[in-house]
Short mmCIF file of C-alpha atoms in Angstrom, two decimals:
data_model
loop_
_atom_site.label_atom_id
_atom_site.label_comp_id
_atom_site.label_asym_id
_atom_site.label_seq_id
_atom_site.Cartn_x
_atom_site.Cartn_y
_atom_site.Cartn_z
CA MET A 1 69.85 43.58 135.28
CA SER A 2 71.61 47.34 136.62
CA GLY A 3 69.34 50.16 136.27
CA THR A 4 72.01 52.06 133.98
CA ALA A 5 71.61 49.21 130.91
CA PRO A 6 70.52 50.33 127.48
CA ARG A 7 67.46 49.31 126.70
CA THR A 8 68.32 48.08 123.25
CA ARG A 9 71.48 46.29 123.21
CA PRO A 10 73.01 46.64 119.86
CA ALA A 11 73.22 43.25 117.83
CA ALA A 12 76.76 44.09 116.31
CA THR A 13 78.14 44.72 119.70
CA ARG A 14 76.77 41.15 120.42
CA ASP A 15 78.53 39.53 117.45
CA ALA A 16 81.81 41.77 118.56
CA LEU A 17 81.90 39.99 121.82
CA VAL A 18 81.22 36.41 119.98
CA GLU A 19 83.79 36.68 117.66
CA ALA A 20 86.24 38.21 120.08
CA ALA A 21 85.29 35.18 122.56
CA PHE A 22 86.02 32.54 120.05
CA ALA A 23 89.38 34.08 118.23
CA LEU A 24 90.78 34.32 122.26
CA PHE A 25 89.49 30.77 123.16
CA LEU A 26 91.34 29.70 120.07
CA GLU A 27 94.67 31.83 120.53
CA GLN A 28 94.85 30.67 124.26
CA GLY A 29 92.09 28.32 125.23
CA PHE A 30 88.79 28.76 127.43
CA GLU A 31 90.31 28.82 130.96
CA ARG A 32 93.44 31.16 130.32
CA THR A 33 90.85 33.67 128.76
CA THR A 34 89.02 36.53 130.87
CA VAL A 35 86.09 38.39 130.58
CA ASP A 36 88.23 41.59 130.30
CA GLU A 37 90.01 40.49 127.77
CA ILE A 38 86.94 39.47 125.71
CA ALA A 39 85.38 42.88 126.24
CA ALA A 40 88.60 44.54 125.64
CA ARG A 41 88.97 42.79 122.34
CA ALA A 42 85.46 43.69 121.43
CA GLY A 43 86.02 47.50 122.30
CA ILE A 44 83.86 47.69 125.30
CA GLY A 45 84.16 47.68 128.78
CA ARG A 46 83.91 44.44 131.30
CA ARG A 47 80.28 45.50 132.66
CA SER A 48 78.93 45.94 129.15
CA PHE A 49 79.68 42.35 128.55
CA PHE A 50 77.54 41.38 131.13
CA ARG A 51 74.50 43.22 129.79
CA TYR A 52 75.68 40.60 126.37
CA PHE A 53 76.06 37.50 128.32
CA PRO A 54 75.50 36.40 132.10
CA SER A 55 78.78 34.76 132.17
CA LYS A 56 82.12 33.50 129.84
CA GLU A 57 80.31 30.27 129.44
CA ASP A 58 77.48 31.63 127.80
CA VAL A 59 79.20 33.26 125.21
CA VAL A 60 79.85 29.75 123.90
CA PHE A 61 76.25 29.58 122.60
CA PRO A 62 75.34 32.78 121.92
CA ASP A 63 72.48 31.41 118.98
CA HIS A 64 70.73 28.92 121.24
CA GLU A 65 67.97 31.05 123.06
CA ARG A 66 66.98 32.05 119.14
CA SER A 67 67.26 28.98 118.07
CA LEU A 68 65.32 27.30 120.91
CA ASP A 69 62.75 29.99 119.92
CA ASP A 70 62.92 29.33 116.15
CA LEU A 71 62.23 25.66 117.36
CA ARG A 72 58.83 26.54 119.53
CA ALA A 73 57.91 28.43 116.41
CA ALA A 74 58.02 25.33 114.09
CA LEU A 75 56.63 23.15 116.70
CA ASP A 76 53.51 25.57 117.08
CA GLU A 77 52.94 26.91 113.33
CA PRO A 78 49.56 26.29 112.02
CA GLY A 79 49.74 23.42 109.69
CA ALA A 80 47.41 20.71 108.91
CA GLU A 81 44.40 19.94 111.23
CA PRO A 82 44.80 17.83 114.57
CA GLY A 83 44.54 14.39 113.73
CA GLU A 84 45.88 14.73 110.39
CA GLU A 85 49.70 15.35 110.54
CA ASP A 86 51.92 12.95 112.27
CA PRO A 87 53.24 14.53 115.61
CA VAL A 88 56.59 13.08 115.40
CA ALA A 89 57.09 14.08 111.85
CA ARG A 90 56.44 17.41 113.28
CA ALA A 91 58.84 17.09 115.97
CA CYS A 92 61.10 15.91 113.62
CA ALA A 93 61.13 18.68 111.16
CA ALA A 94 61.30 21.31 113.72
CA THR A 95 64.38 19.15 115.18
CA LEU A 96 66.37 20.37 111.65
CA VAL A 97 65.74 24.04 113.01
CA VAL A 98 68.66 23.34 115.12
CA ALA A 99 70.87 21.57 112.80
CA ARG A 100 70.50 24.48 110.89
CA MET A 101 72.02 26.82 113.13
CA TYR A 102 75.04 24.50 113.58
CA ALA A 103 75.17 24.17 109.92
CA ALA A 104 75.08 28.02 109.13
CA GLN A 105 78.60 28.68 111.03
CA PRO A 106 80.68 25.37 110.84
CA ASP A 107 83.75 27.17 111.79
CA ARG A 108 81.93 28.13 115.38
CA SER A 109 80.20 25.14 115.62
CA LEU A 110 83.68 23.04 115.15
CA LEU A 111 85.63 25.49 117.72
CA ARG A 112 82.46 24.63 120.08
CA TYR A 113 82.85 21.04 119.42
CA ARG A 114 86.19 21.13 120.16
CA LEU A 115 85.61 23.68 123.58
CA THR A 116 83.02 21.36 124.87
CA ARG A 117 84.78 18.05 124.96
CA GLN A 118 87.68 20.04 126.62
CA VAL A 119 86.27 22.02 129.16
CA PRO A 120 84.04 20.16 131.66
CA ALA A 121 81.88 23.60 132.64
CA LEU A 122 81.11 23.91 129.05
CA ARG A 123 80.02 20.41 128.52
CA SER A 124 77.85 20.77 131.44
CA ARG A 125 76.24 23.88 129.97
CA GLU A 126 76.15 22.03 126.41
CA LEU A 127 73.87 19.50 128.67
CA THR A 128 71.60 22.32 130.10
CA VAL A 129 70.89 23.68 126.62
CA VAL A 130 70.12 20.29 124.83
CA GLY A 131 68.04 19.47 127.60
CA ARG A 132 65.82 22.71 127.03
CA TYR A 133 65.37 21.36 123.49
CA GLU A 134 64.51 18.19 124.43
CA ARG A 135 61.80 19.63 127.07
CA ALA A 136 60.61 21.93 124.03
CA LEU A 137 59.82 19.05 122.13
CA ALA A 138 58.24 16.92 124.79
CA GLU A 139 55.95 19.74 125.85
CA TYR A 140 54.43 19.65 122.58
CA LEU A 141 54.20 15.88 121.99
CA ARG A 142 52.64 16.20 125.01
CA ARG A 143 50.09 18.00 123.99
CA SER A 144 49.57 15.89 120.48
CA PHE A 145 49.37 12.69 122.29
CA GLY A 146 47.28 14.35 125.43
CA GLY A 147 44.91 11.65 124.23
CA ARG A 148 46.65 8.56 124.48
CA PRO A 149 47.24 6.65 128.33
CA ASP A 150 50.66 6.74 127.82
CA GLY A 151 51.14 10.26 126.25
CA ARG A 152 53.30 11.70 128.66
CA LEU A 153 55.84 8.55 128.95
CA ARG A 154 55.49 8.62 124.92
CA ALA A 155 56.09 12.21 124.52
CA ASP A 156 59.10 12.08 126.61
CA VAL A 157 60.50 9.10 125.12
CA VAL A 158 60.04 10.27 121.34
CA ALA A 159 61.69 13.73 122.09
CA ALA A 160 64.88 11.76 123.73
CA SER A 161 65.00 9.68 120.39
CA ALA A 162 64.94 12.57 118.26
CA VAL A 163 67.40 14.39 120.19
CA ALA A 164 69.62 11.51 120.28
CA ALA A 165 69.01 10.77 116.46
CA HIS A 166 70.18 14.84 115.65
CA ASN A 167 73.11 14.45 118.11
CA ASN A 168 74.36 11.54 116.71
CA ALA A 169 74.27 12.94 113.51
CA LEU A 170 75.80 16.23 114.47
CA ARG A 171 78.83 14.88 115.91
CA SER A 172 79.50 12.81 112.94
CA TRP A 173 79.74 15.33 110.87
CA LEU A 174 81.57 17.58 113.46
CA ARG A 175 84.17 15.02 113.45
CA ALA A 176 84.55 14.80 109.58
CA GLY A 177 85.68 18.60 109.78
CA ALA A 178 82.07 19.91 109.56
CA THR A 179 82.06 19.31 105.79
CA GLY A 180 79.31 17.59 104.19
CA ASP A 181 75.64 18.41 104.79
CA ALA A 182 74.78 18.50 108.14
CA VAL A 183 70.91 18.87 107.82
CA ALA A 184 70.74 16.04 105.24
CA GLU A 185 72.66 13.87 107.59
CA VAL A 186 70.27 14.83 110.51
CA ASP A 187 67.46 14.49 108.71
CA ARG A 188 68.64 10.62 107.69
CA ALA A 189 68.99 10.04 111.06
CA LEU A 190 65.67 11.47 111.92
CA ASP A 191 64.10 8.56 109.96
CA LEU A 192 65.08 5.70 112.46
CA VAL A 193 62.75 7.97 114.97
CA ARG A 194 60.08 8.87 112.20
CA THR A 195 59.90 4.99 111.71
CA ALA A 196 59.81 3.88 114.99
CA TRP A 197 57.60 6.05 116.58
CA GLY A 198 55.67 7.92 113.67
CA THR A 199 51.89 7.32 114.23
CA GLY A 200 51.25 6.95 110.55
CA GLN A 201 49.38 9.79 110.04
CA GLY A 202 50.38 11.85 107.42
CA ALA A 203 49.63 14.39 104.58
CA GLY A 204 48.22 11.66 102.27
CA GLN A 205 51.44 10.79 100.29
CA ALA A 206 51.37 7.18 101.69
CA PRO A 207 48.28 6.47 103.52
CA GLU A 208 48.68 3.14 105.51
CA GLN A 209 45.50 1.61 103.56
CA ASP A 210 48.11 1.57 100.37
CA TYR A 211 49.77 -1.34 101.85
CA VAL A 212 49.12 -5.02 103.43
CA VAL A 213 51.19 -6.24 105.72
CA LEU A 214 50.50 -9.93 106.27
CA VAL A 215 52.46 -11.90 109.04
CA ALA A 216 51.85 -15.46 109.00
CA ARG A 217 53.66 -18.37 111.11
CA ARG A 218 55.84 -20.83 108.39
CA GLY A 219 53.74 -23.59 109.70
CA ALA A 220 50.72 -21.96 108.57
CA PRO A 221 48.74 -24.04 106.02
CA LEU A 222 49.24 -22.41 102.49
CA PRO A 223 45.78 -22.64 101.22
CA ARG A 224 44.39 -20.82 104.07
CA VAL A 225 47.06 -17.96 103.93
CA VAL A 226 46.60 -17.42 100.15
CA ARG A 227 42.66 -17.31 101.10
CA ASP A 228 43.03 -14.54 104.03
CA LEU A 229 45.59 -12.84 101.53
CA GLU A 230 42.97 -12.82 98.83
CA ALA A 231 40.22 -11.61 101.07
CA VAL A 232 42.28 -8.38 101.86
CA LEU A 233 43.86 -7.75 98.54
CA GLY A 234 40.81 -8.45 96.80
CA GLU A 235 38.93 -5.68 98.87
CA ARG A 236 39.26 -2.99 96.22
CA GLU A 237 38.14 -4.52 93.43
CA MET B 1 94.07 13.63 145.31
CA SER B 2 96.66 14.53 148.69
CA GLY B 3 99.66 12.55 149.07
CA THR B 4 98.48 12.25 152.82
CA ALA B 5 95.21 10.76 152.07
CA PRO B 6 94.07 7.38 153.80
CA ARG B 7 94.46 4.31 151.42
CA THR B 8 91.43 3.02 152.96
CA ARG B 9 88.55 5.56 153.61
CA PRO B 10 86.04 4.00 155.93
CA ALA B 11 82.43 3.33 154.51
CA ALA B 12 80.99 4.75 157.87
CA THR B 13 82.50 7.73 157.84
CA ARG B 14 81.11 8.52 154.20
CA ASP B 15 77.80 7.42 155.29
CA ALA B 16 77.88 10.23 158.13
CA LEU B 17 78.71 12.81 155.58
CA VAL B 18 76.23 11.74 153.36
CA GLU B 19 73.74 11.63 156.55
CA ALA B 20 74.84 14.80 157.84
CA ALA B 21 74.79 16.80 154.19
CA PHE B 22 70.93 15.77 153.61
CA ALA B 23 69.59 16.66 157.11
CA LEU B 24 71.20 20.61 156.84
CA PHE B 25 70.09 20.77 153.27
CA LEU B 26 66.85 20.01 154.47
CA GLU B 27 67.13 22.38 157.64
CA GLN B 28 68.98 25.26 156.09
CA GLY B 29 68.55 24.83 152.26
CA PHE B 30 71.67 23.73 149.80
CA GLU B 31 72.98 26.96 149.17
CA ARG B 32 73.46 28.39 152.91
CA THR B 33 75.06 24.73 153.86
CA THR B 34 78.60 25.02 153.79
CA VAL B 35 81.43 22.07 153.78
CA ASP B 36 82.90 23.08 156.91
CA GLU B 37 78.98 22.52 158.90
CA ILE B 38 78.54 19.19 157.18
CA ALA B 39 82.19 18.08 158.20
CA ALA B 40 81.56 19.18 161.45
CA ARG B 41 78.37 17.52 162.02
CA ALA B 42 79.78 14.11 160.70
CA GLY B 43 82.77 15.19 163.37
CA ILE B 44 85.54 15.18 161.14
CA GLY B 45 87.48 18.19 160.06
CA ARG B 46 87.24 20.01 156.53
CA ARG B 47 89.76 18.56 154.77
CA SER B 48 88.81 15.06 155.54
CA PHE B 49 85.66 15.86 153.53
CA PHE B 50 87.25 16.38 150.38
CA ARG B 51 88.69 12.66 150.92
CA TYR B 52 85.20 11.68 150.29
CA PHE B 53 83.66 14.14 147.60
CA PRO B 54 85.15 16.53 145.35
CA SER B 55 82.42 19.06 146.08
CA LYS B 56 78.89 20.33 148.15
CA GLU B 57 77.27 19.29 144.90
CA ASP B 58 79.02 15.45 144.80
CA VAL B 59 77.50 14.44 148.11
CA VAL B 60 73.88 14.93 146.89
CA PHE B 61 74.86 12.22 144.27
CA PRO B 62 76.52 9.71 146.87
CA ASP B 63 75.57 6.26 145.59
CA HIS B 64 76.17 7.28 141.39
CA GLU B 65 79.37 5.76 140.95
CA ARG B 66 78.26 2.70 142.51
CA SER B 67 75.33 2.37 140.84
CA LEU B 68 77.49 3.24 137.23
CA ASP B 69 79.61 0.14 138.31
CA ASP B 70 76.47 -1.55 138.53
CA LEU B 71 74.62 -0.89 135.63
CA ARG B 72 78.00 -1.73 133.43
CA ALA B 73 78.19 -5.11 135.30
CA ALA B 74 74.49 -5.73 134.40
CA LEU B 75 75.37 -5.23 130.57
CA ASP B 76 78.67 -7.09 130.73
CA GLU B 77 77.78 -10.38 132.77
CA PRO B 78 78.01 -13.67 130.78
CA GLY B 79 74.30 -14.38 129.37
CA ALA B 80 73.01 -15.86 126.39
CA GLU B 81 75.06 -16.61 123.45
CA PRO B 82 75.59 -13.49 120.83
CA GLY B 83 72.58 -13.27 118.88
CA GLU B 84 70.29 -15.43 121.45
CA GLU B 85 69.55 -12.57 123.37
CA ASP B 86 67.91 -8.95 122.45
CA PRO B 87 70.29 -6.25 123.76
CA VAL B 88 67.54 -3.94 123.81
CA ALA B 89 65.96 -6.17 126.35
CA ARG B 90 69.38 -6.32 128.27
CA ALA B 91 69.83 -2.55 128.03
CA CYS B 92 66.46 -2.21 129.75
CA ALA B 93 67.02 -4.83 132.17
CA ALA B 94 70.08 -3.45 133.32
CA THR B 95 68.58 -0.15 133.44
CA LEU B 96 66.61 -1.13 136.17
CA VAL B 97 69.87 -1.34 138.78
CA VAL B 98 69.20 2.49 138.59
CA ALA B 99 65.89 2.77 139.89
CA ARG B 100 66.72 0.38 142.54
CA MET B 101 69.05 2.68 143.95
CA TYR B 102 66.33 5.15 143.98
CA ALA B 103 63.88 2.92 145.43
CA ALA B 104 66.17 1.33 148.47
CA GLN B 105 66.11 4.94 150.12
CA PRO B 106 62.98 6.82 149.27
CA ASP B 107 63.44 9.73 151.81
CA ARG B 108 67.09 10.93 150.24
CA SER B 109 65.62 10.33 146.85
CA LEU B 110 62.91 12.69 147.49
CA LEU B 111 65.27 15.11 148.72
CA ARG B 112 67.40 14.90 146.32
CA TYR B 113 64.40 15.50 143.80
CA ARG B 114 63.72 18.53 145.71
CA LEU B 115 67.04 19.97 145.75
CA THR B 116 67.84 19.57 141.86
CA ARG B 117 65.00 21.08 141.13
CA GLN B 118 65.58 24.12 143.31
CA VAL B 119 69.28 24.79 142.92
CA PRO B 120 70.71 24.99 139.15
CA ALA B 121 74.01 23.60 139.64
CA LEU B 122 72.92 20.40 141.19
CA ARG B 123 70.30 20.06 138.09
CA SER B 124 73.39 20.36 136.15
CA ARG B 125 75.41 17.91 138.05
CA GLU B 126 72.30 15.43 137.78
CA LEU B 127 72.36 15.86 133.85
CA THR B 128 75.79 14.83 133.73
CA VAL B 129 75.15 11.86 135.88
CA VAL B 130 72.27 10.71 133.70
CA GLY B 131 74.40 11.14 130.49
CA ARG B 132 77.07 8.75 132.34
CA TYR B 133 74.38 6.09 132.31
CA GLU B 134 73.00 6.98 128.80
CA ARG B 135 76.51 6.71 127.76
CA ALA B 136 77.03 3.39 129.38
CA LEU B 137 74.17 1.68 128.07
CA ALA B 138 74.88 3.43 124.35
CA GLU B 139 78.51 1.79 124.42
CA TYR B 140 77.27 -1.60 125.60
CA LEU B 141 74.32 -0.99 122.29
CA ARG B 142 76.92 -0.08 120.00
CA ARG B 143 78.79 -3.50 120.58
CA SER B 144 75.88 -5.22 120.28
CA PHE B 145 74.56 -3.59 117.34
CA GLY B 146 78.32 -3.41 115.47
CA GLY B 147 77.22 -5.69 112.29
CA ARG B 148 74.44 -3.42 111.29
CA PRO B 149 75.00 -0.21 109.06
CA ASP B 150 73.36 2.10 111.45
CA GLY B 151 74.28 0.33 114.47
CA ARG B 152 75.65 3.52 116.27
CA LEU B 153 72.94 5.58 115.63
CA ARG B 154 70.39 2.95 116.78
CA ALA B 155 72.29 2.45 119.63
CA ASP B 156 72.45 6.24 120.80
CA VAL B 157 68.65 6.18 119.95
CA VAL B 158 68.00 3.33 122.36
CA ALA B 159 69.89 4.39 125.00
CA ALA B 160 68.25 7.81 125.06
CA SER B 161 64.54 6.15 124.89
CA ALA B 162 65.46 3.85 127.77
CA VAL B 163 66.97 7.20 130.06
CA ALA B 164 63.87 8.72 129.27
CA ALA B 165 61.61 6.14 130.22
CA HIS B 166 63.07 5.78 133.11
CA ASN B 167 63.44 8.87 134.10
CA ASN B 168 59.39 9.38 133.17
CA ALA B 169 58.40 6.83 135.65
CA LEU B 170 60.95 7.78 138.20
CA ARG B 171 59.47 11.23 138.33
CA SER B 172 56.05 10.09 138.41
CA TRP B 173 57.14 8.03 141.41
CA LEU B 174 58.89 10.96 143.09
CA ARG B 175 55.85 13.47 142.56
CA ALA B 176 53.46 10.97 144.17
CA GLY B 177 55.83 11.09 146.97
CA ALA B 178 58.17 8.37 146.43
CA THR B 179 55.22 5.82 147.28
CA GLY B 180 54.60 2.61 145.12
CA ASP B 181 56.84 0.12 143.85
CA ALA B 182 59.60 2.11 141.63
CA VAL B 183 60.73 -0.60 140.17
CA ALA B 184 57.77 -1.79 138.80
CA GLU B 185 56.93 1.38 137.14
CA VAL B 186 60.12 1.74 135.76
CA ASP B 187 59.99 -1.97 134.35
CA ARG B 188 56.42 -0.98 132.84
CA ALA B 189 57.47 2.39 131.17
CA LEU B 190 60.56 0.45 129.47
CA ASP B 191 58.31 -1.99 127.74
CA LEU B 192 57.25 1.20 125.37
CA VAL B 193 61.23 0.96 124.42
CA ARG B 194 61.23 -2.67 124.18
CA THR B 195 58.32 -2.92 121.86
CA ALA B 196 59.45 -0.12 119.85
CA TRP B 197 63.49 -1.12 119.32
CA GLY B 198 63.12 -4.60 120.44
CA THR B 199 65.09 -6.83 117.91
CA GLY B 200 63.14 -9.80 117.95
CA GLN B 201 65.71 -11.79 119.25
CA GLY B 202 64.90 -13.64 122.41
CA ALA B 203 65.22 -16.83 124.42
CA GLY B 204 63.80 -19.01 121.93
CA GLN B 205 60.20 -18.14 122.32
CA ALA B 206 59.68 -16.78 119.17
CA PRO B 207 62.73 -16.78 116.53
CA GLU B 208 61.95 -14.73 113.92
CA GLN B 209 62.45 -17.54 111.16
CA ASP B 210 59.16 -18.66 112.68
CA TYR B 211 57.62 -15.61 110.84
CA VAL B 212 56.96 -14.76 107.24
CA VAL B 213 55.91 -11.25 107.13
CA LEU B 214 55.01 -10.05 103.68
CA VAL B 215 54.28 -6.26 102.45
CA ALA B 216 52.46 -5.70 99.51
CA ARG B 217 51.23 -2.55 98.00
CA ARG B 218 47.16 -2.93 97.65
CA GLY B 219 47.38 -2.52 93.83
CA ALA B 220 50.14 -5.32 93.15
CA PRO B 221 48.79 -7.97 91.08
CA LEU B 222 47.22 -10.61 93.06
CA PRO B 223 48.74 -13.58 91.14
CA ARG B 224 52.65 -12.76 91.46
CA VAL B 225 51.79 -11.70 95.59
CA VAL B 226 50.50 -15.45 95.83
CA ARG B 227 53.29 -16.96 93.88
CA ASP B 228 56.01 -15.10 95.89
CA LEU B 229 54.27 -15.77 99.29
CA GLU B 230 53.97 -19.50 98.38
CA ALA B 231 58.03 -19.31 97.47
CA VAL B 232 58.88 -17.92 100.78
CA LEU B 233 55.92 -20.31 102.92
CA GLY B 234 56.74 -23.55 100.55
CA GLU B 235 60.67 -23.50 101.54
CA ARG B 236 60.49 -25.47 104.63
CA GLU B 237 58.58 -28.23 102.67
#
């Protein structure tokens, strides 16, 4: 960073750059827009642009750093005691932070969606950004699954599942013109992840002891199955 | 592509370019190696290089196109009748195609692993490559899950799970110096995916009709549960 860079960078200027950039991308395309044009429209100099964003690509994803911080905060905030909370449920809940960022600015999200599909450099940048969310989730889950022999593997796979479910629902929302409730749709998609990977630890709403699951071969003698069932269901009485 | 490009591009020249590139990257680093140097060491001209690879980055991943073709072929080859084969099991088996590519050239895989960790442009390229494998898996699974209301979502999530499991095991193998059996390690990691997402369809070992699964709330009246169970178990008689 230049030694003459201001120590504080006004958020208003940053917002003005983002607004200018998205307007220009919409008017004349991403490739044909220069950093000079973005800076000029925002009323600042070219060199000042680079105090806010390292490149033209980065201005397309202005909120991801903050969103990544929010995701990490949601993963790390004090909650239930270890062992009392399902880490998969917490990872899924934290993933909604990202959906909220998209939902807060539907027009910008839509334009970014179109841009990332048209411009390979932006698609590539987006993959990097998504990779950082996935790594933050995986790191949290590795800590949570530390005691399991397959902890690292499971953490990576669950993190990838959560990101894939999030992105699937988000893309559906974007394809539908960013109408509807993005956060609710992402949350519903994450149910698949909670069901497949949840540890069954939870805040007591539905402790697993409240259910009995019985699996019987169809050819099993009926009286024996009923006796086994009675033995289990009758425990409470 | 240039109009003067030869219609056939000798595989030997392609291999020579890859060998030259990896040797130079090892000797002097990726950034400091130029396309001119790679071409010169392989004994061809600079312009010929670009008939084989669009960029210096691409020469680091020379086998991915073929590997992607192999993956698609493994997914599409005629096998069991639809409904008789578990699509998740087939997707996992096909994923091993990629592990085999890495395992076939441990030294090159190790060097690529080091390069992708040092050079952001290569890391970004690798994410794009991995994204293409994931998409091929997801497209196959979408076709297979077409009948389910959550088919598209499930396909994306299973594909992401398989890729994450593959990459986790492959990274462990690379961190251990690319000794050991990469394919067996990846296959073992994929068991987690098969277990979590497998549909239970299979080659007749365990058709789902042979089992009855009953879920009962612990507080459910016992006689009613037994009556429901009899109704189901009794069907065959």
